[in-house]
């Protein structure tokens, strides 16, 4: 009983909220690359596993907000002057219903085996938002689609809801959404980055979904619940 309780406690999410400066360059997991990319675009390449990676299927995340007393600007989700959000979240994929629960779920263990890992980082300032994703241990040489979605992950892949959109629109467009498509290398590692000149609505973005193919849709093969930071109303 004690061992089981310890395993479940180790898998619980850890979220740290603090007042202070947002992360600077080079603070990524394992000291990885945090350099820029094209606006509203994404890039892919190989990565190293994150330093201090947890093996219990749990989520480790840190969220830092900073403020100089300015107030959020409201419904558009734009940060107020002097405010910022920085987040880093890590998880290992596990099938829904696993004994040790995880916030990273795999629905297709051929493409995303149990034990594969994911890291998501967010940086939001007055100038805009950067979201980065890194994965390891998934199917090698595969072109994955990936998008930020509006709801937490669920045993039902559809439970993560639709793509997060800056402005409500009938179609899926990279300029209006957070796309993180990537292609893995021979080791099954990959990463992507997207940049926009807008912030996120508070509570509006809650997960990253991996798809079997790149583009605006496709079969959902995995999902990672991420406590993205935002401003204004959902």
Short mmCIF file of C-alpha atoms in Angstrom, two decimals:
data_model
loop_
_atom_site.label_atom_id
_atom_site.label_comp_id
_atom_site.label_asym_id
_atom_site.label_seq_id
_atom_site.Cartn_x
_atom_site.Cartn_y
_atom_site.Cartn_z
CA UNK A 1 0.00 0.00 0.00
CA UNK A 2 2.79 2.43 0.87
CA UNK A 3 4.55 1.79 -2.46
CA UNK A 4 1.34 2.33 -4.44
CA UNK A 5 0.60 5.55 -2.57
CA UNK A 6 4.11 6.79 -3.26
CA UNK A 7 3.78 6.07 -6.97
CA UNK A 8 0.49 7.96 -7.20
CA UNK A 9 1.91 10.87 -5.25
CA UNK A 10 4.90 11.00 -7.58
CA UNK A 11 2.58 11.19 -10.57
CA UNK A 12 0.63 14.18 -9.28
CA UNK A 13 1.06 17.42 -11.20
CA UNK A 14 3.26 20.10 -9.67
CA UNK A 15 2.40 23.66 -10.61
CA UNK A 16 4.36 26.59 -9.21
CA UNK A 17 2.92 30.12 -9.36
CA UNK A 18 5.26 32.92 -8.37
CA UNK A 19 5.86 36.62 -8.90
CA UNK A 20 9.15 37.22 -10.64
CA UNK A 21 10.87 37.50 -14.00
CA UNK A 22 9.87 35.25 -16.85
CA UNK A 23 12.37 32.67 -18.05
CA UNK A 24 15.18 33.96 -20.22
CA UNK A 25 16.84 32.39 -23.23
CA UNK A 26 18.53 29.07 -22.59
CA UNK A 27 16.17 28.01 -19.79
CA UNK A 28 14.65 25.17 -21.82
CA UNK A 29 14.79 21.57 -20.62
CA UNK A 30 18.33 20.31 -20.83
CA UNK A 31 19.53 23.78 -21.80
CA UNK A 32 18.08 23.28 -25.27
CA UNK A 33 17.76 25.74 -28.13
CA UNK A 34 15.26 28.55 -27.56
CA UNK A 35 16.02 30.52 -30.70
CA UNK A 36 13.30 32.13 -32.82
CA UNK A 37 11.32 30.94 -35.82
CA UNK A 38 9.20 32.47 -38.55
CA UNK A 39 6.04 34.27 -37.49
CA UNK A 40 3.05 31.91 -37.21
CA UNK A 41 5.33 29.10 -38.43
CA UNK A 42 6.96 25.96 -37.05
CA UNK A 43 10.23 24.11 -37.41
CA UNK A 44 11.40 20.59 -36.71
CA UNK A 45 14.60 18.79 -35.78
CA UNK A 46 16.24 16.48 -33.26
CA UNK A 47 16.33 17.14 -29.52
CA UNK A 48 17.79 15.62 -26.38
CA UNK A 49 15.69 14.25 -23.50
CA UNK A 50 14.98 16.88 -20.82
CA UNK A 51 17.31 17.10 -17.86
CA UNK A 52 15.88 15.45 -14.76
CA UNK A 53 13.14 13.72 -16.76
CA UNK A 54 10.58 11.99 -14.59
CA UNK A 55 9.78 8.37 -15.28
CA UNK A 56 6.47 8.12 -13.40
CA UNK A 57 4.15 9.23 -16.19
CA UNK A 58 3.38 12.48 -14.36
CA UNK A 59 3.51 16.15 -15.28
CA UNK A 60 6.06 18.61 -14.00
CA UNK A 61 5.23 22.20 -14.86
CA UNK A 62 6.26 25.65 -13.78
CA UNK A 63 4.25 28.78 -14.43
CA UNK A 64 5.59 32.24 -13.66
CA UNK A 65 3.57 35.43 -13.93
CA UNK A 66 5.09 38.85 -13.52
CA UNK A 67 3.45 42.21 -13.09
CA UNK A 68 4.35 45.81 -12.34
CA UNK A 69 0.82 46.62 -11.22
CA UNK A 70 -0.67 47.02 -14.70
CA UNK A 71 -4.00 45.32 -15.29
CA UNK A 72 -4.80 42.73 -18.01
CA UNK A 73 -6.27 44.34 -21.07
CA UNK A 74 -9.40 42.17 -21.35
CA UNK A 75 -11.21 39.91 -23.76
CA UNK A 76 -8.68 39.95 -26.59
CA UNK A 77 -6.21 38.14 -24.36
CA UNK A 78 -3.45 40.72 -24.87
CA UNK A 79 -1.03 41.09 -21.94
CA UNK A 80 -1.05 44.43 -20.13
CA UNK A 81 2.17 46.46 -20.14
CA UNK A 82 4.81 44.91 -17.91
CA UNK A 83 3.17 41.51 -17.62
CA UNK A 84 4.43 38.19 -18.90
CA UNK A 85 3.87 34.45 -18.68
CA UNK A 86 6.48 31.71 -18.89
CA UNK A 87 5.66 28.01 -18.63
CA UNK A 88 7.47 24.71 -18.99
CA UNK A 89 5.51 21.44 -18.73
CA UNK A 90 6.83 17.87 -19.01
CA UNK A 91 5.04 14.54 -19.20
CA UNK A 92 5.42 10.89 -20.22
CA UNK A 93 2.74 9.30 -22.37
CA UNK A 94 0.61 6.52 -20.95
CA UNK A 95 -2.60 4.85 -22.17
CA UNK A 96 -5.88 6.14 -20.70
CA UNK A 97 -6.77 4.29 -17.51
CA UNK A 98 -3.18 3.40 -16.59
CA UNK A 99 -2.54 2.48 -12.95
CA UNK A 100 -0.25 5.49 -12.63
CA UNK A 101 -2.31 8.35 -14.11
CA UNK A 102 -0.69 10.77 -16.50
CA UNK A 103 -1.60 14.08 -18.08
CA UNK A 104 0.04 12.85 -21.31
CA UNK A 105 -2.16 10.23 -23.01
CA UNK A 106 -1.41 8.03 -26.01
CA UNK A 107 -4.25 6.71 -28.16
CA UNK A 108 -1.97 5.02 -30.76
CA UNK A 109 0.98 3.18 -29.21
CA UNK A 110 2.46 2.42 -32.61
CA UNK A 111 3.06 6.12 -33.27
CA UNK A 112 3.38 7.26 -29.63
CA UNK A 113 4.57 4.39 -27.40
CA UNK A 114 3.93 4.43 -23.67
CA UNK A 115 6.94 6.05 -22.02
CA UNK A 116 7.58 8.55 -24.83
CA UNK A 117 7.98 12.09 -23.47
CA UNK A 118 6.89 15.61 -24.32
CA UNK A 119 7.94 19.08 -23.18
CA UNK A 120 5.88 22.19 -23.92
CA UNK A 121 7.07 25.73 -23.23
CA UNK A 122 5.17 29.01 -23.45
CA UNK A 123 6.49 32.56 -23.29
CA UNK A 124 4.03 35.44 -23.53
CA UNK A 125 4.97 39.10 -23.40
CA UNK A 126 3.39 42.32 -24.62
CA UNK A 127 5.00 41.67 -28.02
CA UNK A 128 3.33 38.29 -28.44
CA UNK A 129 3.45 34.56 -27.67
CA UNK A 130 5.95 31.80 -28.38
CA UNK A 131 5.03 28.13 -27.87
CA UNK A 132 7.58 25.33 -28.28
CA UNK A 133 7.08 21.57 -28.18
CA UNK A 134 9.67 18.79 -27.94
CA UNK A 135 9.03 15.06 -28.08
CA UNK A 136 11.16 11.96 -27.66
CA UNK A 137 10.66 8.25 -28.09
CA UNK A 138 7.84 8.43 -30.65
CA UNK A 139 7.82 6.79 -34.11
CA UNK A 140 11.00 7.63 -36.03
CA UNK A 141 10.81 9.45 -39.36
CA UNK A 142 7.12 10.29 -39.00
CA UNK A 143 5.48 13.63 -39.89
CA UNK A 144 3.20 14.48 -36.96
CA UNK A 145 0.59 17.19 -36.85
CA UNK A 146 0.30 19.06 -33.56
CA UNK A 147 -1.97 21.87 -32.38
CA UNK A 148 -2.95 23.62 -29.16
CA UNK A 149 -6.55 22.69 -28.24
CA UNK A 150 -9.19 24.26 -26.02
CA UNK A 151 -9.85 21.55 -23.39
CA UNK A 152 -7.81 19.15 -21.23
CA UNK A 153 -7.05 15.66 -22.49
CA UNK A 154 -9.58 12.88 -21.95
CA UNK A 155 -9.78 9.12 -22.46
CA UNK A 156 -11.89 10.03 -25.50
CA UNK A 157 -9.54 11.77 -27.99
CA UNK A 158 -12.34 14.16 -28.95
CA UNK A 159 -12.50 15.40 -25.36
CA UNK A 160 -9.69 17.92 -25.96
CA UNK A 161 -12.07 20.02 -28.02
CA UNK A 162 -11.25 22.00 -31.18
CA UNK A 163 -8.12 23.99 -32.03
CA UNK A 164 -7.49 27.12 -29.98
CA UNK A 165 -8.21 30.14 -32.21
CA UNK A 166 -7.25 33.75 -31.62
CA UNK A 167 -10.38 34.88 -33.47
CA UNK A 168 -13.38 32.58 -34.01
CA UNK A 169 -13.24 31.29 -37.59
CA UNK A 170 -14.82 28.44 -39.56
CA UNK A 171 -11.54 27.05 -40.89
CA UNK A 172 -8.17 25.99 -39.46
CA UNK A 173 -5.41 28.46 -40.35
CA UNK A 174 -1.88 28.57 -38.87
CA UNK A 175 -1.97 32.37 -38.56
CA UNK A 176 -5.05 32.18 -36.29
CA UNK A 177 -4.04 29.09 -34.30
CA UNK A 178 -1.06 27.48 -32.58
CA UNK A 179 0.35 24.83 -34.94
CA UNK A 180 3.36 22.72 -33.90
CA UNK A 181 3.76 20.19 -36.74
CA UNK A 182 7.10 18.34 -36.66
CA UNK A 183 8.92 15.42 -38.27
CA UNK A 184 10.92 13.07 -36.06
CA UNK A 185 14.50 12.02 -36.69
CA UNK A 186 15.91 8.47 -36.70
CA UNK A 187 15.78 8.38 -32.89
CA UNK A 188 12.12 9.39 -32.72
CA UNK A 189 12.86 12.90 -31.43
CA UNK A 190 11.45 16.14 -32.82
CA UNK A 191 10.55 19.71 -31.98
CA UNK A 192 8.57 22.65 -33.27
CA UNK A 193 7.96 26.30 -32.49
CA UNK A 194 5.26 28.82 -33.33
CA UNK A 195 5.22 32.61 -32.79
CA UNK A 196 2.35 35.08 -32.88
CA UNK A 197 1.94 38.76 -32.07
CA UNK A 198 -1.07 38.06 -29.82
CA UNK A 199 -1.58 36.62 -26.33
CA UNK A 200 -3.82 33.80 -25.11
CA UNK A 201 -7.19 34.12 -23.41
CA UNK A 202 -7.18 32.94 -19.82
CA UNK A 203 -8.35 29.32 -19.72
CA UNK A 204 -8.81 29.19 -23.48
CA UNK A 205 -5.84 26.90 -24.31
CA UNK A 206 -5.48 23.71 -22.27
CA UNK A 207 -3.75 20.95 -24.24
CA UNK A 208 -1.48 19.95 -27.13
CA UNK A 209 -2.84 17.22 -29.40
CA UNK A 210 -0.60 15.12 -31.68
CA UNK A 211 -2.15 14.00 -34.97
CA UNK A 212 -1.23 11.14 -37.29
CA UNK A 213 -0.62 13.56 -40.16
CA UNK A 214 0.32 17.18 -40.64
CA UNK A 215 -2.08 19.95 -41.56
CA UNK A 216 -5.29 21.25 -40.10
CA UNK A 217 -6.85 17.92 -39.05
CA UNK A 218 -6.11 14.20 -38.82
CA UNK A 219 -6.52 11.31 -36.40
CA UNK A 220 -5.66 12.24 -32.81
CA UNK A 221 -2.89 9.90 -31.63
CA UNK A 222 -1.84 11.53 -28.34
CA UNK A 223 -2.68 14.44 -26.06
CA UNK A 224 -0.88 16.40 -23.34
CA UNK A 225 -2.76 18.60 -20.86
CA UNK A 226 -0.88 21.91 -20.43
CA UNK A 227 -1.87 24.75 -18.05
CA UNK A 228 -1.21 27.54 -20.56
CA UNK A 229 -1.20 31.01 -19.04
CA UNK A 230 -3.36 33.79 -20.45
CA UNK A 231 -5.14 37.06 -19.87
CA UNK A 232 -8.68 38.38 -20.12
CA UNK A 233 -11.70 36.10 -20.38
CA UNK A 234 -11.90 32.57 -21.89
#
